[in-house]
Amino acid sequence: MNAITSASDERLVRVPLGERAYDILIGPGLIVRAGKEIAARLMGRRAAIITDENVAPLYLDALFASLHEAGIQPSKLVLPAGEKTKSFEHLMAVCDAVLTARVERNDAVIALGGGVIGDLAGFAAGIVRRGVRFVQVPTSLLSQVDSSVGGKTGINTHHGKNLVGVFHQPDLVLADTDVLNTLSEREFRAGYAEVAKYGLIDKPDFFAWLEANWKEVFSGGAARIEAIAASCQAKSDVVVADERENGPRALLNLGHTFGHALEAATAYDSRRLVHGEGVSIGMVLAHEFSSRLNLASPDDAKRVEAHLKMVGLPTRMGDIPGELPPVEVLMDAIAQDKKVKSGKLTFILTRGIGQSFVADDVPTSEVLSFLREKHPQ
Amino acid sequence: MNAITSASDERLVRVPLGERAYDILIGPGLIVRAGKEIAARLMGRRAAIITDENVAPLYLDALFASLHEAGIQPSKLVLPAGEKTKSFEHLMAVCDAVLTARVERNDAVIALGGGVIGDLAGFAAGIVRRGVRFVQVPTSLLSQVDSSVGGKTGINTHHGKNLVGVFHQPDLVLADTDVLNTLSEREFRAGYAEVAKYGLIDKPDFFAWLEANWKEVFSGGAARIEAIAASCQAKSDVVVADERENGPRALLNLGHTFGHALEAATAYDSRRLVHGEGVSIGMVLAHEFSSRLNLASPDDAKRVEAHLKMVGLPTRMGDIPGELPPVEVLMDAIAQDKKVKSGKLTFILTRGIGQSFVADDVPTSEVLSFLREKHPQ
């Protein structure tokens, strides 16, 4: 809860990455003010907005007008919504649009959307002219607290999720909290899983605060902005300690190894499972697996599950509608996940709430028998 | 001529880029020894070799066997030869091959080929898993003295050359000088244009040495290795001063703004013009343009042209077989070239042999009237 206060309802989190340092602004009304904030920070006078069909009708006109008023010449590309847009085909389309807009090194690509648009547009910004400026305008809770911060970009291939991409830090993140009012309950909850994750990684007090205040976070206002700012600050701390994920940054993957495998197992079908829901189930599994390895108390796993269940998130594989593939298929997805080094399985395990750590030598056999126990079939 | 001597016939140039520092080995027999050299430097035990149809029959088996003997598990992908291979389509194919080979972060992608293969494979190495290890085994003079050093990777789009890519430094460069014996005279000459370029940028003594010793460089042996090592050292110096091309690295583009425009104007048809030939004509044009702007003596332009002509390189637009498009089309290609900032034209100009500098405010009108004068039609 140590984010710097700027305006009355607004928070500023600075990500101190040397010459790649940048600001995250969190608060209401930021899309309407976007042009001014961007013009104050970037030299270029052109911007290519990348967005999707769901977000465009809601916010594209306001962002466009705001850039125009600030003397920035905007262009736009509206893509299909959904995880399938994170493909080579759409990456090509984005690069083409950015080049057609004659965006040069000091001009900007602006991602207006959730994690899919942010990851895709950020990848394009990282490779067009070997890197142009990049601004994130995240429109989901998930992207505001997680994917818009830290510079990871990428696309999916048939080998798995996010297996192709670059590290390309944004130059500015504008987290307009007004947009959260148009999210569905399910989408907000999915983002909340990542908020809770920061408590589970290394901030037990924040997790306890969420247990006490989650209703206020869901209903909006000061507690919501507080929770988002605390999450961005937590993510910033980890990213600054390890920008290119050689070590501790892997902690951010708490719940993600199981979560990604479940997303792959449901063919990234958002009707069955969205990312945050996979992370929710994954975090419970990570705590249960840690307990099974006698690292943590089973009570911690129960406490994590109780809270996530309370806010309405799925917490067990059996909560996923439809049939899951056999355990062996899940294991294959885990093995091809990028968090594998020299054949050994890397997992984020925990010694209790807020005491997670990177374990890079987890035996496959342990994971297999644990999954067999937990698998609904 | 200050490269470090290692073995009798071998030179070692170290590129001191902090945690991205790497060695360039220059000498005979390096492909046969590649496995040993790679195993001594990299932790991974897998390697994906990317090569082309021209190079594969000559060196692929030897490299494959050498890796095997050193305990590294190799895979291979053979692509069509030629500039058209630097496309999104082939980038996808390379990423897929690297992921299929289960290359992880500490494993390597090995580029066995000229600049096209190096740029493409290096780009894939920079984006698969957001970056895996990368080894260059350049098989042309051009790639040994230029593209294999410095970390620029990329592909072409219909907007122009190298407009999409990343900076991704190799972990090792193995410049096996034996391979130069199988190059055509034309290909060797094209690479020589880049060797001469280092003299023209800021090493007048090296240019004079080349004027005196070019025959020995062309016939092979110690003078050739010396010229390659001096070129790699010169490139390394510039790259270390400005890894991401924010300033002085642009000097390496001497002759390239005109050269790229001519390559675009001939639709990258290697029967008409190859890169080094475009650079040769471009360097003469850059010296003539500098003289026209009263920056350098016309005698310097004549001296540059005389030497490049002596070794058999084209030096005038009229030397390119077939018709060139109108001057306006060349200007468009120059304007879309990536060396454009906020609409102003950036050129490398010179005050004389070895006295080049970056000029970032060259008026379009001056370039246009100069080109009209020089255009063969």
PDB file of N, CA and C in Angstrom, chain B residues 88-122:
ATOM      1  N   PHE B  88       7.918 -12.763 -43.166  1.00  0.00           N
ATOM      2  CA  PHE B  88       7.134 -13.230 -42.030  1.00  0.00           C
ATOM      3  C   PHE B  88       6.859 -14.730 -42.148  1.00  0.00           C
ATOM      4  N   GLU B  89       6.548 -15.162 -43.363  1.00  0.00           N
ATOM      5  CA  GLU B  89       6.231 -16.574 -43.594  1.00  0.00           C
ATOM      6  C   GLU B  89       7.387 -17.482 -43.147  1.00  0.00           C
ATOM      7  N   HIS B  90       8.598 -17.141 -43.566  1.00  0.00           N
ATOM      8  CA  HIS B  90       9.727 -17.987 -43.172  1.00  0.00           C
ATOM      9  C   HIS B  90      10.102 -17.799 -41.708  1.00  0.00           C
ATOM     10  N   LEU B  91       9.861 -16.609 -41.171  1.00  0.00           N
ATOM     11  CA  LEU B  91      10.087 -16.409 -39.737  1.00  0.00           C
ATOM     12  C   LEU B  91       9.226 -17.379 -38.927  1.00  0.00           C
ATOM     13  N   MET B  92       7.961 -17.508 -39.332  1.00  0.00           N
ATOM     14  CA  MET B  92       7.060 -18.458 -38.672  1.00  0.00           C
ATOM     15  C   MET B  92       7.609 -19.879 -38.755  1.00  0.00           C
ATOM     16  N   ALA B  93       8.114 -20.236 -39.939  1.00  0.00           N
ATOM     17  CA  ALA B  93       8.643 -21.592 -40.133  1.00  0.00           C
ATOM     18  C   ALA B  93       9.861 -21.832 -39.238  1.00  0.00           C
ATOM     19  N   VAL B  94      10.712 -20.821 -39.105  1.00  0.00           N
ATOM     20  CA  VAL B  94      11.903 -20.983 -38.259  1.00  0.00           C
ATOM     21  C   VAL B  94      11.486 -21.105 -36.792  1.00  0.00           C
ATOM     22  N   CYS B  95      10.574 -20.244 -36.342  1.00  0.00           N
ATOM     23  CA  CYS B  95      10.108 -20.327 -34.943  1.00  0.00           C
ATOM     24  C   CYS B  95       9.515 -21.706 -34.674  1.00  0.00           C
ATOM     25  N   ASP B  96       8.740 -22.189 -35.617  1.00  0.00           N
ATOM     26  CA  ASP B  96       8.131 -23.503 -35.448  1.00  0.00           C
ATOM     27  C   ASP B  96       9.191 -24.598 -35.342  1.00  0.00           C
ATOM     28  N   ALA B  97      10.200 -24.531 -36.194  1.00  0.00           N
ATOM     29  CA  ALA B  97      11.268 -25.546 -36.165  1.00  0.00           C
ATOM     30  C   ALA B  97      12.031 -25.491 -34.838  1.00  0.00           C
ATOM     31  N   VAL B  98      12.273 -24.278 -34.342  1.00  0.00           N
ATOM     32  CA  VAL B  98      13.028 -24.121 -33.091  1.00  0.00           C
ATOM     33  C   VAL B  98      12.212 -24.663 -31.915  1.00  0.00           C
ATOM     34  N   LEU B  99      10.900 -24.411 -31.924  1.00  0.00           N
ATOM     35  CA  LEU B  99      10.043 -24.931 -30.850  1.00  0.00           C
ATOM     36  C   LEU B  99       9.882 -26.444 -30.969  1.00  0.00           C
ATOM     37  N   THR B 100       9.766 -26.948 -32.189  1.00  0.00           N
ATOM     38  CA  THR B 100       9.662 -28.400 -32.393  1.00  0.00           C
ATOM     39  C   THR B 100      10.926 -29.102 -31.881  1.00  0.00           C
ATOM     40  N   ALA B 101      12.072 -28.455 -32.048  1.00  0.00           N
ATOM     41  CA  ALA B 101      13.344 -29.032 -31.570  1.00  0.00           C
ATOM     42  C   ALA B 101      13.479 -28.900 -30.052  1.00  0.00           C
ATOM     43  N   ARG B 102      12.451 -28.312 -29.402  1.00  0.00           N
ATOM     44  CA  ARG B 102      12.457 -28.099 -27.952  1.00  0.00           C
ATOM     45  C   ARG B 102      13.694 -27.339 -27.467  1.00  0.00           C
ATOM     46  N   VAL B 103      14.081 -26.360 -28.242  1.00  0.00           N
ATOM     47  CA  VAL B 103      15.182 -25.486 -27.855  1.00  0.00           C
ATOM     48  C   VAL B 103      14.691 -24.589 -26.711  1.00  0.00           C
ATOM     49  N   GLU B 104      15.418 -24.647 -25.590  1.00  0.00           N
ATOM     50  CA  GLU B 104      15.063 -23.832 -24.439  1.00  0.00           C
ATOM     51  C   GLU B 104      16.018 -22.638 -24.341  1.00  0.00           C
ATOM     52  N   ARG B 105      15.854 -21.834 -23.288  1.00  0.00           N
ATOM     53  CA  ARG B 105      16.580 -20.564 -23.231  1.00  0.00           C
ATOM     54  C   ARG B 105      18.094 -20.693 -23.330  1.00  0.00           C
ATOM     55  N   ASN B 106      18.646 -21.759 -22.757  1.00  0.00           N
ATOM     56  CA  ASN B 106      20.098 -21.912 -22.769  1.00  0.00           C
ATOM     57  C   ASN B 106      20.608 -22.724 -23.958  1.00  0.00           C
ATOM     58  N   ASP B 107      19.677 -23.239 -24.767  1.00  0.00           N
ATOM     59  CA  ASP B 107      20.060 -23.912 -26.001  1.00  0.00           C
ATOM     60  C   ASP B 107      20.258 -22.862 -27.092  1.00  0.00           C
ATOM     61  N   ALA B 108      20.681 -23.344 -28.279  1.00  0.00           N
ATOM     62  CA  ALA B 108      21.055 -22.364 -29.303  1.00  0.00           C
ATOM     63  C   ALA B 108      20.333 -22.552 -30.627  1.00  0.00           C
ATOM     64  N   VAL B 109      20.099 -21.428 -31.269  1.00  0.00           N
ATOM     65  CA  VAL B 109      19.797 -21.413 -32.697  1.00  0.00           C
ATOM     66  C   VAL B 109      21.123 -21.107 -33.389  1.00  0.00           C
ATOM     67  N   ILE B 110      21.463 -21.890 -34.423  1.00  0.00           N
ATOM     68  CA  ILE B 110      22.706 -21.653 -35.161  1.00  0.00           C
ATOM     69  C   ILE B 110      22.363 -21.231 -36.590  1.00  0.00           C
ATOM     70  N   ALA B 111      22.833 -20.055 -36.984  1.00  0.00           N
ATOM     71  CA  ALA B 111      22.642 -19.599 -38.361  1.00  0.00           C
ATOM     72  C   ALA B 111      23.852 -20.030 -39.174  1.00  0.00           C
ATOM     73  N   LEU B 112      23.633 -20.917 -40.143  1.00  0.00           N
ATOM     74  CA  LEU B 112      24.705 -21.365 -41.036  1.00  0.00           C
ATOM     75  C   LEU B 112      24.376 -20.810 -42.420  1.00  0.00           C
ATOM     76  N   GLY B 113      24.995 -19.690 -42.771  1.00  0.00           N
ATOM     77  CA  GLY B 113      24.693 -19.087 -44.061  1.00  0.00           C
ATOM     78  C   GLY B 113      25.145 -17.644 -44.117  1.00  0.00           C
ATOM     79  N   GLY B 114      24.611 -16.922 -45.086  1.00  0.00           N
ATOM     80  CA  GLY B 114      24.966 -15.518 -45.264  1.00  0.00           C
ATOM     81  C   GLY B 114      24.059 -14.619 -44.447  1.00  0.00           C
ATOM     82  N   GLY B 115      23.968 -13.358 -44.869  1.00  0.00           N
ATOM     83  CA  GLY B 115      23.223 -12.367 -44.116  1.00  0.00           C
ATOM     84  C   GLY B 115      21.744 -12.671 -44.005  1.00  0.00           C
ATOM     85  N   VAL B 116      21.169 -13.232 -45.055  1.00  0.00           N
ATOM     86  CA  VAL B 116      19.740 -13.528 -45.025  1.00  0.00           C
ATOM     87  C   VAL B 116      19.430 -14.536 -43.916  1.00  0.00           C
ATOM     88  N   ILE B 117      20.174 -15.625 -43.893  1.00  0.00           N
ATOM     89  CA  ILE B 117      19.954 -16.650 -42.867  1.00  0.00           C
ATOM     90  C   ILE B 117      20.283 -16.103 -41.478  1.00  0.00           C
ATOM     91  N   GLY B 118      21.357 -15.333 -41.368  1.00  0.00           N
ATOM     92  CA  GLY B 118      21.731 -14.765 -40.072  1.00  0.00           C
ATOM     93  C   GLY B 118      20.666 -13.821 -39.528  1.00  0.00           C
ATOM     94  N   ASP B 119      20.147 -12.954 -40.392  1.00  0.00           N
ATOM     95  CA  ASP B 119      19.126 -11.991 -39.953  1.00  0.00           C
ATOM     96  C   ASP B 119      17.832 -12.692 -39.554  1.00  0.00           C
ATOM     97  N   LEU B 120      17.462 -13.698 -40.330  1.00  0.00           N
ATOM     98  CA  LEU B 120      16.208 -14.410 -40.081  1.00  0.00           C
ATOM     99  C   LEU B 120      16.311 -15.303 -38.842  1.00  0.00           C
ATOM    100  N   ALA B 121      17.378 -16.107 -38.778  1.00  0.00           N
ATOM    101  CA  ALA B 121      17.550 -17.016 -37.644  1.00  0.00           C
ATOM    102  C   ALA B 121      17.790 -16.236 -36.355  1.00  0.00           C
ATOM    103  N   GLY B 122      18.502 -15.123 -36.458  1.00  0.00           N
ATOM    104  CA  GLY B 122      18.750 -14.284 -35.288  1.00  0.00           C
ATOM    105  C   GLY B 122      17.458 -13.672 -34.762  1.00  0.00           C
TER     106      GLY B 122
END
